[in-house]
Amino acid sequence: MIDIQVKNLTKFFVIGENLLDGLTFDIQEGERVGILGRNGCGKTTLFKILTGEMEYDDGEVYVNPNKKLGLISQIPHFPQGYTVEDVLRSAFRELYSIQKKMMKLEGEMASGNADVLRQYDDLSNRFLSGGGYEMDVEVDKVCNGLGITPQQRLQEFDSLSGGEKTRMNLARLLLEKTDILLLDEPTNHLDLRSVEWLEGYIRTFKGTVLSISHDRYFLDQVADRIIEIADGHAEFYSGNYSFYIDEKQARFDLQMKQYEQEQAKLKQLGYTVERMKGWGINNRTMYRRAMSIQHRMDRMKRTAKPTKERTMKASFGEKSFSGDVVFTVKNMQKQFGDRTLFSDLNLRVEGGERIALLGDNGTGKSTFIKCLLGEEDFTGKIQFGPTVKWGYLPQIIHFEHPERTLYDTMLYEKNCSPQTARDRLGAFMFTGDDVFKTVGNLSGGEQSRLRLCMLMDEKINFLILDEPTNHLDIASREWVEAAIEEFEGVLLFVSHDRYFIEKFAERIWELENGTIKDYPCGYSKYRSILEHEKMTKPAMDVSVKEKKEKKEKPKGGMKDTEKLIRRLEREIEKQEKVVAEFDPAIEAAAADYQELNRLLSEKQAAEEVLMQLMEQWEAAQR
């Protein structure tokens, strides 16, 4: 069954320049589709058309009228004074209306009126089938998953930041049991824990999901099909993001091969025509053959030469670093009033390290960086090496003169020549009239790109990034990554982009419960350690409990020991099956590096659990 159908959709804002130009696609019931495309290609406009918020100029749009459709990016207005709890509970408007009618009828039931009893019975069944008795459980479950605290639920909705409002609205739509979910950059304002929870929710969601996202890891986890919007048209890929990347390259290579073969053939035919025309000066038959070949060449269907998007050609101006220690942190503590954000932090960073600072929203990651840069007061001590020069790309970009153009901003702030300003802006894809846009009118992604352009001109050896890929489309993220890859200095970054973390992190700092836990490894190993800890915790708890019971010398004596041995043998048998189940999956994923790496890490963790159970079994035998 088709949930969404778009035929020859056309939308323009300037006559003669179509943003969407004959866009056509179908979405089947239950599909999970990723929508890709450069910023400004019309992805959000498409979603607004699907929800009816925006009119279109030509074509046909069909959305299943029997399905409930919800757009995550669309934040509705609520009455003044509404708390977050009120907003979340608004998802159950119909159930509350039924409950109110039931309460009214309860006062009339004493009369024994058959009609009243029948109405109450009908409403009671509707309330039950609609999940009326599970409302509290559902709200708590979604709030826990998205990291919405009890304190936040009491806050007024209007007092929240834009990112927090987006998160609350996501929770509300999930509670509404929407049939068709439209997600417009849903991971932008979520921490890693919330993103992983959302991925799990989408994987078990029974409805249809369309997701605009530049989060490549997220698309790999949730999308089973990709639609790319380019030049107003749709290109289709029947797999997740990794499949899309490989397939797009394969299509490019095939088209280039066809183009080159056609060009070689045309060149050969052209040479033949010219020779036959020369011979045909005194031979009309030869001349007619030459013209026949020429007509055939003109009628030939020609493959367009495939082109790749321009890439940024820029690198950091690096300052040489001498010495071993970049900086040390001793007994750092940060408080806001009575609240301690973190305390007793002791860290040491040496040359060449690449560190990801991870943690849930609100744990103090950005505050830690501001303390490091001297922008926030703290107790304790930070000492930098004598030759360290840092550069900082903040999460929220601020320009002192937003009324200036990009061109003027470079001239005034970087004190460079007009040609140098043009060259540097051009290297960061600001070309033509783009350089005369005012800085205040740039999108968030464009502002990040401009600030990065300015930052790369400075000679630094310590680069600090706070959410560097937020608001950037995939092409821009790849440009930033290419520049960072060339940087040989120390890198410290905060990010929720797991693709970015996986690529650059060689050391993980996890900020949780007021302290930083140091993992001297990359992201995949870090995740496997967490999974291992999660899996072994119950076994460790059992081990501690058994030791305690052994000390207390239970009355059962040998009988209890035999029970323990039998139970451990059952657990060992189960765990051996768990380990064995990884083998066919590992064999199937031989060509997928990321999946293979994940499976091998999980198998290793499962084997360690098995070894611990075996050790417990051996100890029980003594």
Tab-separated table of N, CA and C in Angstrom, residues 2 17 24 58 88 102 150 187 190 236 244 260 305 322-323 325 344 356 363 375 416 448 467 488 491 497 531 585 597:
chain	number	residue	atom	x	y	z
A	2	ILE	N	0.529	2.222	-0.840
A	2	ILE	CA	1.301	3.459	-0.932
A	2	ILE	C	0.852	4.433	0.156
A	17	GLU	N	13.352	29.600	-12.060
A	17	GLU	CA	14.318	28.823	-11.279
A	17	GLU	C	13.550	27.863	-10.380
A	24	THR	N	9.527	13.058	-8.589
A	24	THR	CA	8.598	11.925	-8.608
A	24	THR	C	9.144	10.775	-7.766
A	58	ASP	N	3.004	22.868	-9.364
A	58	ASP	CA	2.518	21.915	-10.361
A	58	ASP	C	2.794	20.497	-9.861
A	88	LEU	N	3.533	17.403	26.573
A	88	LEU	CA	3.612	15.955	26.365
A	88	LEU	C	2.230	15.320	26.484
A	102	MET	N	-16.506	9.972	30.548
A	102	MET	CA	-16.752	8.831	31.435
A	102	MET	C	-17.047	9.306	32.859
A	150	PRO	N	12.734	14.944	35.207
A	150	PRO	CA	11.531	15.387	35.930
A	150	PRO	C	11.496	16.902	36.129
A	187	THR	N	18.483	14.406	14.848
A	187	THR	CA	19.598	14.155	15.775
A	187	THR	C	20.374	15.424	16.133
A	190	LEU	N	20.129	16.177	19.928
A	190	LEU	CA	20.089	15.032	20.838
A	190	LEU	C	21.504	14.588	21.168
A	236	PHE	N	17.389	7.260	-6.785
A	236	PHE	CA	16.968	6.235	-5.824
A	236	PHE	C	18.079	5.214	-5.575
A	244	TYR	N	24.506	3.549	-0.359
A	244	TYR	CA	24.364	4.731	-1.221
A	244	TYR	C	25.730	5.222	-1.702
A	260	GLU	N	33.365	7.976	-21.967
A	260	GLU	CA	34.675	7.888	-22.616
A	260	GLU	C	34.630	6.993	-23.853
A	305	LYS	N	28.719	13.905	-19.592
A	305	LYS	CA	29.922	13.662	-18.804
A	305	LYS	C	29.587	13.833	-17.327
A	322	SER	N	56.998	22.121	20.199
A	322	SER	CA	58.162	21.484	20.817
A	322	SER	C	57.813	21.124	22.252
A	323	GLY	N	58.311	20.016	22.706
A	323	GLY	CA	57.981	19.532	24.036
A	323	GLY	C	57.027	18.363	23.967
A	325	VAL	N	54.307	17.801	26.645
A	325	VAL	CA	53.012	18.063	27.254
A	325	VAL	C	52.342	19.267	26.614
A	344	ASP	N	37.517	17.553	40.867
A	344	ASP	CA	38.702	16.678	40.975
A	344	ASP	C	39.142	16.112	39.626
A	356	ALA	N	38.175	12.831	21.854
A	356	ALA	CA	36.741	13.155	21.787
A	356	ALA	C	36.211	13.275	23.205
A	363	THR	N	25.888	17.803	30.854
A	363	THR	CA	26.908	17.302	31.787
A	363	THR	C	28.073	18.276	31.928
A	375	GLU	N	37.520	31.180	29.461
A	375	GLU	CA	36.272	31.931	29.320
A	375	GLU	C	35.331	31.729	30.507
A	416	CYS	N	43.967	41.094	5.243
A	416	CYS	CA	44.584	40.522	4.040
A	416	CYS	C	44.227	41.368	2.825
A	448	SER	N	29.494	28.497	10.103
A	448	SER	CA	30.545	27.580	10.561
A	448	SER	C	31.661	27.488	9.525
A	467	GLU	N	31.096	20.649	18.562
A	467	GLU	CA	30.058	20.256	17.595
A	467	GLU	C	30.353	20.837	16.202
A	488	GLU	N	48.097	18.050	11.802
A	488	GLU	CA	48.965	17.125	12.527
A	488	GLU	C	49.108	17.483	14.001
A	491	LEU	N	44.163	17.499	18.694
A	491	LEU	CA	42.746	17.746	18.411
A	491	LEU	C	41.917	17.348	19.628
A	497	ASP	N	28.303	13.379	16.438
A	497	ASP	CA	28.359	12.753	15.117
A	497	ASP	C	29.268	11.531	15.209
A	531	GLU	N	29.722	-2.044	26.229
A	531	GLU	CA	28.847	-3.210	26.069
A	531	GLU	C	29.303	-4.358	26.970
A	585	ALA	N	27.064	-14.490	11.116
A	585	ALA	CA	26.895	-13.053	10.878
A	585	ALA	C	28.226	-12.417	10.474
A	597	ASN	N	33.627	-5.009	12.048
A	597	ASN	CA	34.316	-4.530	13.247
A	597	ASN	C	33.403	-4.571	14.468
